[in-house]
Amino acid sequence: MLSRLLLILLVLPLASGAQDLTKAIHEQAAAILPQVIEWRRYLHQHPELSDREVKTAQFIVEHLQQLGLDIHTEVGGHGVVAILRGKKQGPVIALRADIDALPITERVDLPFASHDSTQFNGQTVGVMHACGHDSHTAMLLGAATILSSMRDKLAGTVVFLFQPCEEGAPAGMPGGAMRMISQGALDDPKVDVVFGLHIISNIPIGTLEYKQGSIMASADQFDIHIKGKGSHGSQPWLGIDPIVVSAQIIMGLQTIVSRQEDITKAPVVISVGSVHAGNRFNIIPETADLVGTIRTLEPAMQKDVQERIKRTATSIAAASGATADVSIDTKTLVTYNDSALTAQMAPSLQKAAGADHVHVTKALMGAEDFSYYGQKAPSMFFFLGGMPAGADPAKAPAHHTADFYIDDSRLDVGVMAFCQLVFDYERLHPVK
């Protein structure tokens, strides 16, 4: 199927002018859209959890092999890196898609819904692409197909990054982006710039959104282990109640947001997601454990909040005669769009979606390990709308839920954006 599709793309007319090139990208994206949708739906029906993306990687490689690319497998786990070298010298541009799914049982009634299940954290769970990574993978496969058919027009090299393990690595292991980087995914050839996108369920279909600077938050996990002194529930004065101390710490953490950080500069979120203590109604336990997340949009604020959490928890515990041991694990950095690069490349998004369908957005407090690519090269991350036309954004099913849903009929917009960014960046940054 792909070979036939590639042949169709190769015979579509290609002109040399910038406007004609954009027209050719639109024509090829329209031609490949049915295949992109088919890929996305297959991947949606066959999801795999983080660090288990064996069949997903095989599926990706199977299609890339037909394009004549230099393919590297098992990069950062089950990641795939494919390299397309143009006919002329030029910059090296990386395009990234994440490929993993989530431990969620799908509730959406679709003919291609996932019915898979697996073992995760000792439980039997469903597996679902509840964040759109299936669509990201399909769009990058589409872009690879089109750019391969236009190889003669390329003045540079394109590195396609199919990244595993974005949703969360196993305990004690780094995430997929860090692992791919550590294994040289951006080094041979050395990447000059990285672009990535994320589909969003409450943005109108076919719309592209972007912003300069911080576009997604950092994410830290904090664990607070509180040790008090156990006692009978009828005699709390004989013990040191870690549950009461936990409650005081939880409330104290919220004053970091409301009273200690300058939220006129950037928002901060501190959420406790897990509280565990005790096992019987009349026993005051000896210990309690809190687990939560920190979200910030400024690197300096991220460090400051970490220190304030440690000080708040330990001080509150000490005031009651208890102890609090605080550990903080940084999961991602702030996803930061290089300001000069973003301003320069925004017109490429307008060429892909039309000026009326491209908007500057506000930052999201969700997090992305795409942020680590930006530590190695200038980067730009943007959003693609997947909400059905006429739907209410306030009622759109949230990401990471059993009801998550996107309309995949305009995935061609993401494909076009990837391709347009490549050609425009090459034109703006020729090799001298």
CSV table of C-alpha atoms in Angstrom, one decimal:
chain,number,residue,atom,x,y,z
A,1,MET,CA,0.0,0.0,0.0
A,2,LEU,CA,2.7,2.4,0.9
A,3,SER,CA,4.8,1.7,-2.2
A,4,ARG,CA,1.8,2.5,-4.4
A,5,LEU,CA,1.1,5.7,-2.4
A,6,LEU,CA,4.7,6.8,-2.7
A,7,LEU,CA,4.5,6.2,-6.5
A,8,ILE,CA,1.4,8.5,-6.6
A,9,LEU,CA,3.3,11.2,-4.6
A,10,LEU,CA,6.3,11.0,-6.9
A,11,VAL,CA,4.3,11.7,-10.0
A,12,LEU,CA,2.5,14.7,-8.5
A,13,PRO,CA,3.9,17.9,-10.1
A,14,LEU,CA,6.6,19.7,-8.1
A,15,ALA,CA,7.7,23.3,-8.9
A,16,SER,CA,10.7,25.1,-7.5
A,17,GLY,CA,9.1,28.4,-6.2
A,18,ALA,CA,8.2,28.8,-2.6
A,19,GLN,CA,4.5,29.2,-3.4
A,20,ASP,CA,4.5,26.2,-5.7
A,21,LEU,CA,6.3,24.2,-3.1
A,22,THR,CA,3.6,25.0,-0.6
A,23,LYS,CA,1.0,24.0,-3.1
A,24,ALA,CA,2.7,20.7,-3.8
A,25,ILE,CA,2.9,20.0,0.0
A,26,HIS,CA,-0.9,20.6,0.2
A,27,GLU,CA,-1.6,18.3,-2.7
A,28,GLN,CA,0.6,15.5,-1.4
A,29,ALA,CA,-0.9,15.8,2.1
A,30,ALA,CA,-4.4,15.5,0.7
A,31,ALA,CA,-3.3,12.4,-1.2
A,32,ILE,CA,-1.8,10.8,1.8
A,33,LEU,CA,-4.5,11.7,4.4
A,34,PRO,CA,-6.5,8.5,4.0
A,35,GLN,CA,-3.4,6.5,4.7
A,36,VAL,CA,-2.4,8.7,7.7
A,37,ILE,CA,-5.9,8.1,9.2
A,38,GLU,CA,-5.6,4.4,8.6
A,39,TRP,CA,-2.2,4.3,10.3
A,40,ARG,CA,-3.5,6.3,13.3
A,41,ARG,CA,-6.6,4.0,13.7
A,42,TYR,CA,-4.4,0.9,13.5
A,43,LEU,CA,-2.1,2.3,16.2
A,44,HIS,CA,-5.1,3.4,18.3
A,45,GLN,CA,-6.5,-0.2,18.2
A,46,HIS,CA,-3.1,-1.7,19.2
A,47,PRO,CA,-1.6,0.5,21.9
A,48,GLU,CA,1.5,-0.3,24.0
A,49,LEU,CA,2.6,1.2,27.3
A,50,SER,CA,5.7,3.2,27.9
A,51,ASP,CA,8.9,1.1,27.5
A,52,ARG,CA,6.9,-1.8,25.9
A,53,GLU,CA,6.4,-0.3,22.4
A,54,VAL,CA,7.8,-3.4,20.6
A,55,LYS,CA,5.1,-3.9,18.0
A,56,THR,CA,4.6,-0.2,17.5
A,57,ALA,CA,8.3,0.2,16.7
A,58,GLN,CA,8.0,-2.7,14.3
A,59,PHE,CA,5.0,-1.1,12.6
A,60,ILE,CA,7.0,2.2,12.2
A,61,VAL,CA,10.1,0.4,10.8
A,62,GLU,CA,8.0,-1.6,8.3
A,63,HIS,CA,6.8,1.6,6.7
A,64,LEU,CA,10.0,3.5,6.9
A,65,GLN,CA,11.9,0.7,5.1
A,66,GLN,CA,10.0,1.4,2.0
A,67,LEU,CA,11.2,5.0,1.9
A,68,GLY,CA,14.9,4.3,1.5
A,69,LEU,CA,15.9,5.9,4.8
A,70,ASP,CA,18.8,5.2,7.1
A,71,ILE,CA,17.0,3.5,10.0
A,72,HIS,CA,18.2,3.0,13.5
A,73,THR,CA,16.2,0.9,16.0
A,74,GLU,CA,16.2,0.3,19.8
A,75,VAL,CA,17.3,3.9,20.4
A,76,GLY,CA,16.5,4.9,24.0
A,77,GLY,CA,14.5,1.7,24.4
A,78,HIS,CA,12.2,1.0,21.5
A,79,GLY,CA,12.8,4.3,19.8
A,80,VAL,CA,13.3,4.6,16.0
A,81,VAL,CA,15.5,7.2,14.3
A,82,ALA,CA,15.2,7.5,10.5
A,83,ILE,CA,17.5,9.8,8.5
A,84,LEU,CA,16.6,11.4,5.1
A,85,ARG,CA,19.4,13.1,3.3
A,86,GLY,CA,18.5,15.6,0.6
A,87,LYS,CA,20.3,16.1,-2.7
A,88,LYS,CA,21.9,19.3,-1.5
A,89,GLN,CA,23.8,20.3,1.6
A,90,GLY,CA,22.0,22.2,4.3
A,91,PRO,CA,20.9,22.2,7.9
A,92,VAL,CA,19.9,19.1,9.9
A,93,ILE,CA,16.3,19.3,11.1
A,94,ALA,CA,14.7,16.9,13.6
A,95,LEU,CA,11.0,16.1,13.7
A,96,ARG,CA,9.7,14.3,16.7
A,97,ALA,CA,6.7,12.1,17.6
A,98,ASP,CA,6.0,10.1,20.7
A,99,ILE,CA,4.7,6.6,20.4
A,100,ASP,CA,3.5,5.2,23.8
A,101,ALA,CA,0.1,4.8,25.3
A,102,LEU,CA,-1.4,4.9,28.8
A,103,PRO,CA,-2.8,2.3,31.4
A,104,ILE,CA,-6.4,3.4,30.8
A,105,THR,CA,-9.5,1.3,29.8
A,106,GLU,CA,-11.1,3.0,26.8
A,107,ARG,CA,-14.7,4.0,27.1
A,108,VAL,CA,-15.2,5.6,23.7
A,109,ASP,CA,-17.5,3.6,21.3
A,110,LEU,CA,-15.3,3.5,18.2
A,111,PRO,CA,-14.9,0.7,15.6
A,112,PHE,CA,-11.2,1.0,16.2
A,113,ALA,CA,-11.3,1.3,20.0
A,114,SER,CA,-8.7,-0.5,22.0
A,115,HIS,CA,-9.7,-3.6,23.9
A,116,ASP,CA,-6.2,-4.5,25.0
A,117,SER,CA,-5.2,-5.1,28.6
A,118,THR,CA,-2.0,-5.8,30.4
A,119,GLN,CA,-0.3,-6.0,33.8
A,120,PHE,CA,0.8,-2.7,35.3
A,121,ASN,CA,1.9,-2.0,38.8
A,122,GLY,CA,0.5,-5.4,39.9
A,123,GLN,CA,-2.9,-4.8,38.4
A,124,THR,CA,-4.7,-5.7,35.2
A,125,VAL,CA,-5.4,-2.5,33.3
A,126,GLY,CA,-6.7,-1.5,29.9
A,127,VAL,CA,-4.3,0.2,27.4
A,128,MET,CA,-5.3,3.2,25.5
A,129,HIS,CA,-3.9,6.0,23.4
A,130,ALA,CA,-5.5,8.6,25.6
A,131,CYS,CA,-3.2,11.5,24.7
A,132,GLY,CA,-3.0,11.3,20.9
A,133,HIS,CA,0.4,9.7,20.5
A,134,ASP,CA,-1.1,7.5,17.8
A,135,SER,CA,-1.9,10.5,15.7
A,136,HIS,CA,1.5,12.0,16.3
A,137,THR,CA,3.2,8.8,15.0
A,138,ALA,CA,0.9,8.7,12.0
A,139,MET,CA,1.5,12.3,11.1
A,140,LEU,CA,5.3,11.9,11.3
A,141,LEU,CA,5.0,8.8,9.1
A,142,GLY,CA,3.0,10.9,6.6
A,143,ALA,CA,5.7,13.7,6.7
A,144,ALA,CA,8.4,11.1,6.2
A,145,THR,CA,6.6,9.7,3.2
A,146,ILE,CA,6.1,13.1,1.6
A,147,LEU,CA,9.6,14.4,2.3
A,148,SER,CA,11.1,11.2,0.9
A,149,SER,CA,9.1,11.8,-2.4
A,150,MET,CA,10.5,15.3,-2.5
A,151,ARG,CA,14.1,14.4,-1.7
A,152,ASP,CA,15.3,16.2,-4.8
A,153,LYS,CA,14.0,19.5,-3.4
A,154,LEU,CA,15.6,19.0,0.0
A,155,ALA,CA,18.7,21.1,0.8
A,156,GLY,CA,19.6,19.4,4.1
A,157,THR,CA,18.9,16.4,6.2
A,158,VAL,CA,15.8,15.4,8.1
A,159,VAL,CA,16.0,13.3,11.3
A,160,PHE,CA,12.7,11.6,12.2
A,161,LEU,CA,12.5,10.8,15.9
A,162,PHE,CA,9.9,8.2,16.9
A,163,GLN,CA,10.3,8.5,20.7
A,164,PRO,CA,9.2,5.8,23.2
A,165,CYS,CA,8.4,6.3,26.9
A,166,GLU,CA,7.1,9.9,27.0
A,167,GLU,CA,4.3,9.1,29.4
A,168,GLY,CA,6.6,7.9,32.2
A,169,ALA,CA,9.6,5.7,32.6
A,170,PRO,CA,9.8,2.7,35.0
A,171,ALA,CA,11.0,3.6,38.4
A,172,GLY,CA,14.6,4.7,38.5
A,173,MET,CA,14.9,5.1,34.7
A,174,PRO,CA,15.0,8.3,32.7
A,175,GLY,CA,12.3,9.1,30.1
A,176,GLY,CA,12.4,8.4,26.4
A,177,ALA,CA,13.7,11.8,25.3
A,178,MET,CA,16.7,11.7,27.7
A,179,ARG,CA,17.5,8.2,26.7
A,180,MET,CA,17.4,8.9,23.0
A,181,ILE,CA,19.6,12.0,23.5
A,182,SER,CA,22.1,10.1,25.6
A,183,GLN,CA,22.4,7.4,22.9
A,184,GLY,CA,23.2,10.1,20.2
A,185,ALA,CA,19.9,10.6,18.4
A,186,LEU,CA,20.8,14.3,17.9
A,187,ASP,CA,24.5,13.8,17.3
A,188,ASP,CA,25.1,11.8,14.1
A,189,PRO,CA,24.3,13.9,12.2
A,190,LYS,CA,24.4,16.8,14.6
A,191,VAL,CA,20.9,18.3,14.7
A,192,ASP,CA,20.5,22.1,14.2
A,193,VAL,CA,16.9,22.5,15.2
A,194,VAL,CA,14.0,20.3,16.6
A,195,PHE,CA,10.3,20.6,15.9
A,196,GLY,CA,7.4,18.8,17.6
A,197,LEU,CA,3.7,18.9,17.9
A,198,HIS,CA,0.9,17.7,20.2
A,199,ILE,CA,-2.7,17.2,19.3
A,200,ILE,CA,-5.2,18.8,21.8
A,201,SER,CA,-8.7,17.6,22.4
A,202,ASN,CA,-10.3,21.0,23.1
A,203,ILE,CA,-8.8,23.0,20.3
A,204,PRO,CA,-10.9,23.2,17.1
A,205,ILE,CA,-10.0,20.7,14.4
A,206,GLY,CA,-7.4,21.8,11.9
A,207,THR,CA,-6.2,24.8,14.1
A,208,LEU,CA,-2.6,25.3,15.0
A,209,GLU,CA,-1.5,27.1,18.1
A,210,TYR,CA,1.9,28.2,19.3
A,211,LYS,CA,3.7,30.7,21.5
A,212,GLN,CA,7.2,32.0,22.1
A,213,GLY,CA,9.0,31.1,25.3
A,214,SER,CA,7.5,28.7,27.9
A,215,ILE,CA,4.7,26.7,26.3
A,216,MET,CA,4.4,23.7,28.7
A,217,ALA,CA,5.3,23.3,32.3
A,218,SER,CA,8.0,21.5,34.1
A,219,ALA,CA,6.9,18.4,36.1
A,220,ASP,CA,8.4,17.3,39.4
A,221,GLN,CA,7.3,14.4,41.6
A,222,PHE,CA,7.6,14.9,45.3
A,223,ASP,CA,7.5,12.2,48.0
A,224,ILE,CA,7.1,13.1,51.6
A,225,HIS,CA,7.6,10.4,54.2
A,226,ILE,CA,6.3,11.5,57.7
A,227,LYS,CA,7.4,9.6,60.8
A,228,GLY,CA,5.5,10.2,64.0
A,229,LYS,CA,4.8,7.9,66.9
A,230,GLY,CA,2.0,5.3,66.9
A,231,SER,CA,-0.6,5.1,69.6
A,232,HIS,CA,-4.1,3.8,70.4
A,233,GLY,CA,-6.7,5.9,68.7
A,234,SER,CA,-8.3,6.7,72.1
A,235,GLN,CA,-5.0,8.2,73.4
A,236,PRO,CA,-3.5,10.5,70.8
A,237,TRP,CA,-1.5,12.4,73.4
A,238,LEU,CA,0.7,9.3,73.8
A,239,GLY,CA,1.7,9.4,70.2
A,240,ILE,CA,2.6,11.9,67.4
A,241,ASP,CA,-0.1,11.6,64.8
A,242,PRO,CA,1.4,11.6,61.3
A,243,ILE,CA,-2.0,11.9,59.7
A,244,VAL,CA,-2.6,15.3,61.4
A,245,VAL,CA,0.9,16.3,60.4
A,246,SER,CA,0.1,15.3,56.8
A,247,ALA,CA,-3.0,17.4,56.7
A,248,GLN,CA,-1.0,20.4,58.0
A,249,ILE,CA,1.7,19.9,55.4
A,250,ILE,CA,-0.9,19.6,52.6
A,251,MET,CA,-2.4,23.0,53.7
A,252,GLY,CA,1.0,24.5,54.1
A,253,LEU,CA,2.1,23.5,50.6
A,254,GLN,CA,-0.8,25.5,49.2
A,255,THR,CA,0.5,28.7,50.9
A,256,ILE,CA,3.6,28.4,48.7
A,257,VAL,CA,1.3,29.1,45.7
A,258,SER,CA,-1.0,31.6,47.3
A,259,ARG,CA,1.4,33.5,49.6
A,260,GLN,CA,5.1,32.9,48.6
A,261,GLU,CA,5.5,32.8,44.8
A,262,ASP,CA,4.9,35.8,42.5
A,263,ILE,CA,2.3,34.3,40.3
A,264,THR,CA,2.0,37.5,38.3
A,265,LYS,CA,5.2,36.3,36.6
A,266,ALA,CA,4.2,32.7,36.0
A,267,PRO,CA,1.6,30.3,37.4
A,268,VAL,CA,2.5,27.5,39.9
A,269,VAL,CA,0.6,24.3,40.7
A,270,ILE,CA,1.3,22.0,43.7
A,271,SER,CA,-1.0,19.0,43.9
A,272,VAL,CA,-1.0,16.1,46.3
A,273,GLY,CA,-2.2,13.1,44.3
A,274,SER,CA,-1.7,10.3,46.9
A,275,VAL,CA,-2.1,10.1,50.7
A,276,HIS,CA,-1.5,6.9,52.5
A,277,ALA,CA,-1.4,6.1,56.2
A,278,GLY,CA,-2.7,3.5,58.6
A,279,ASN,CA,-4.9,0.4,58.2
A,280,ARG,CA,-7.4,0.4,61.1
A,281,PHE,CA,-10.0,2.9,62.5
A,282,ASN,CA,-8.6,2.8,66.1
A,283,ILE,CA,-4.9,2.8,65.5
A,284,ILE,CA,-2.8,6.0,65.1
A,285,PRO,CA,-0.1,4.8,62.7
A,286,GLU,CA,3.6,5.6,63.0
A,287,THR,CA,4.1,6.8,59.4
A,288,ALA,CA,2.3,8.6,56.6
A,289,ASP,CA,3.2,9.2,52.9
A,290,LEU,CA,2.3,12.0,50.5
A,291,VAL,CA,3.0,12.0,46.8
A,292,GLY,CA,2.4,14.9,44.5
A,293,THR,CA,3.4,17.0,41.5
A,294,ILE,CA,4.9,20.5,41.0
A,295,ARG,CA,4.2,22.4,37.8
A,296,THR,CA,6.0,25.6,36.9
A,297,LEU,CA,6.8,27.7,33.8
A,298,GLU,CA,10.1,29.2,34.9
A,299,PRO,CA,13.2,27.2,35.6
A,300,ALA,CA,14.2,29.5,38.5
A,301,MET,CA,10.8,29.2,40.0
A,302,GLN,CA,11.0,25.4,39.7
A,303,LYS,CA,14.1,25.3,41.9
A,304,ASP,CA,12.6,27.8,44.3
A,305,VAL,CA,9.4,25.8,44.8
A,306,GLN,CA,11.4,22.6,45.4
A,307,GLU,CA,13.3,24.3,48.2
A,308,ARG,CA,10.1,25.8,49.7
A,309,ILE,CA,8.4,22.4,49.8
A,310,LYS,CA,11.3,20.8,51.6
A,311,ARG,CA,11.4,23.6,54.2
A,312,THR,CA,7.6,23.7,54.7
A,313,ALA,CA,7.3,19.9,55.2
A,314,THR,CA,10.2,19.5,57.5
A,315,SER,CA,9.4,22.6,59.6
A,316,ILE,CA,5.7,21.6,60.0
A,317,ALA,CA,6.7,18.1,61.0
A,318,ALA,CA,9.2,19.3,63.5
A,319,ALA,CA,6.7,21.6,65.1
A,320,SER,CA,4.7,18.5,66.1
A,321,GLY,CA,7.7,16.4,67.1
A,322,ALA,CA,7.6,14.4,63.9
A,323,THR,CA,10.1,14.2,61.0
A,324,ALA,CA,9.5,14.6,57.3
A,325,ASP,CA,11.8,13.2,54.7
A,326,VAL,CA,11.3,14.9,51.3
A,327,SER,CA,12.6,13.7,47.9
A,328,ILE,CA,11.9,15.4,44.6
A,329,ASP,CA,12.4,13.8,41.2
A,330,THR,CA,12.4,16.1,38.2
A,331,LYS,CA,10.4,14.4,35.4
A,332,THR,CA,10.6,17.1,32.8
A,333,LEU,CA,11.9,20.6,32.3
A,334,VAL,CA,9.9,23.6,31.1
A,335,THR,CA,9.2,23.1,27.4
A,336,TYR,CA,10.6,26.3,26.0
A,337,ASN,CA,10.2,27.6,22.4
A,338,ASP,CA,13.2,29.5,21.2
A,339,SER,CA,11.8,33.0,20.7
A,340,ALA,CA,13.8,33.9,17.6
A,341,LEU,CA,13.1,30.5,16.0
A,342,THR,CA,9.4,30.6,16.8
A,343,ALA,CA,9.0,34.1,15.4
A,344,GLN,CA,10.8,33.1,12.2
A,345,MET,CA,8.8,29.9,11.7
A,346,ALA,CA,5.3,31.0,12.6
A,347,PRO,CA,4.6,31.8,8.9
A,348,SER,CA,5.2,28.2,8.1
A,349,LEU,CA,2.3,27.2,10.3
A,350,GLN,CA,0.1,29.8,8.5
A,351,LYS,CA,1.1,28.2,5.1
A,352,ALA,CA,0.1,24.8,6.5
A,353,ALA,CA,-3.3,25.7,8.1
A,354,GLY,CA,-4.2,29.1,6.7
A,355,ALA,CA,-3.6,32.3,8.6
A,356,ASP,CA,-7.1,32.3,10.0
A,357,HIS,CA,-6.5,28.9,11.7
A,358,VAL,CA,-3.2,29.8,13.4
A,359,HIS,CA,-3.3,31.5,16.8
A,360,VAL,CA,-0.9,32.5,19.6
A,361,THR,CA,-1.9,30.5,22.7
A,362,LYS,CA,-1.2,30.6,26.4
A,363,ALA,CA,1.0,28.0,28.1
A,364,LEU,CA,-0.4,24.7,29.4
A,365,MET,CA,0.5,23.3,32.8
A,366,GLY,CA,0.8,19.9,31.3
A,367,ALA,CA,4.4,18.7,30.8
A,368,GLU,CA,6.4,17.2,27.9
A,369,ASP,CA,9.8,15.6,27.8
A,370,PHE,CA,10.2,17.3,24.5
A,371,SER,CA,11.8,19.9,26.7
A,372,TYR,CA,15.0,18.0,26.8
A,373,TYR,CA,15.6,18.3,23.1
A,374,GLY,CA,15.6,22.1,23.6
A,375,GLN,CA,18.6,21.7,25.8
A,376,LYS,CA,20.6,20.4,22.8
A,377,ALA,CA,19.3,22.6,20.0
A,378,PRO,CA,16.9,25.4,19.4
A,379,SER,CA,13.4,23.9,19.4
A,380,MET,CA,9.8,24.7,18.7
A,381,PHE,CA,6.7,22.9,20.0
A,382,PHE,CA,3.1,23.6,18.8
A,383,PHE,CA,-0.4,22.3,19.1
A,384,LEU,CA,-2.9,20.9,16.6
A,385,GLY,CA,-6.6,21.0,17.2
A,386,GLY,CA,-8.5,17.7,17.3
A,387,MET,CA,-11.9,18.9,18.6
A,388,PRO,CA,-14.8,18.2,16.2
A,389,ALA,CA,-16.3,21.2,14.5
A,390,GLY,CA,-19.0,22.9,16.5
A,391,ALA,CA,-18.1,21.1,19.8
A,392,ASP,CA,-17.9,22.9,23.1
A,393,PRO,CA,-14.3,23.2,24.3
A,394,ALA,CA,-15.5,23.1,27.9
A,395,LYS,CA,-17.1,19.7,27.3
A,396,ALA,CA,-14.2,18.1,25.3
A,397,PRO,CA,-13.0,15.0,27.0
A,398,ALA,CA,-9.7,15.6,28.8
A,399,HIS,CA,-6.4,14.0,27.9
A,400,HIS,CA,-5.4,11.0,30.0
A,401,THR,CA,-9.1,10.0,30.5
A,402,ALA,CA,-11.1,7.0,29.4
A,403,ASP,CA,-13.3,9.3,27.2
A,404,PHE,CA,-10.5,11.0,25.4
A,405,TYR,CA,-11.4,11.6,21.7
A,406,ILE,CA,-10.0,13.4,18.8
A,407,ASP,CA,-11.4,14.0,15.2
A,408,ASP,CA,-8.6,12.6,13.0
A,409,SER,CA,-10.0,14.0,9.7
A,410,ARG,CA,-7.6,16.9,9.5
A,411,LEU,CA,-4.3,15.2,10.5
A,412,ASP,CA,-3.1,16.4,7.1
A,413,VAL,CA,-2.6,19.8,8.8
A,414,GLY,CA,0.0,18.4,11.1
A,415,VAL,CA,1.7,16.6,8.2
A,416,MET,CA,1.8,19.9,6.2
A,417,ALA,CA,3.2,21.8,9.1
A,418,PHE,CA,6.1,19.3,9.5
A,419,CYS,CA,6.9,19.5,5.8
A,420,GLN,CA,6.6,23.2,5.6
A,421,LEU,CA,8.8,23.8,8.6
A,422,VAL,CA,11.5,21.7,7.0
A,423,PHE,CA,11.5,23.5,3.6
A,424,ASP,CA,11.2,26.9,5.1
A,425,TYR,CA,14.0,26.4,7.7
A,426,GLU,CA,16.3,25.1,4.9
A,427,ARG,CA,15.5,28.2,2.8
A,428,LEU,CA,16.1,30.5,5.7
A,429,HIS,CA,19.3,28.8,6.9
A,430,PRO,CA,21.3,27.8,3.8
A,431,VAL,CA,24.8,26.3,4.0
A,432,LYS,CA,27.4,29.0,3.1
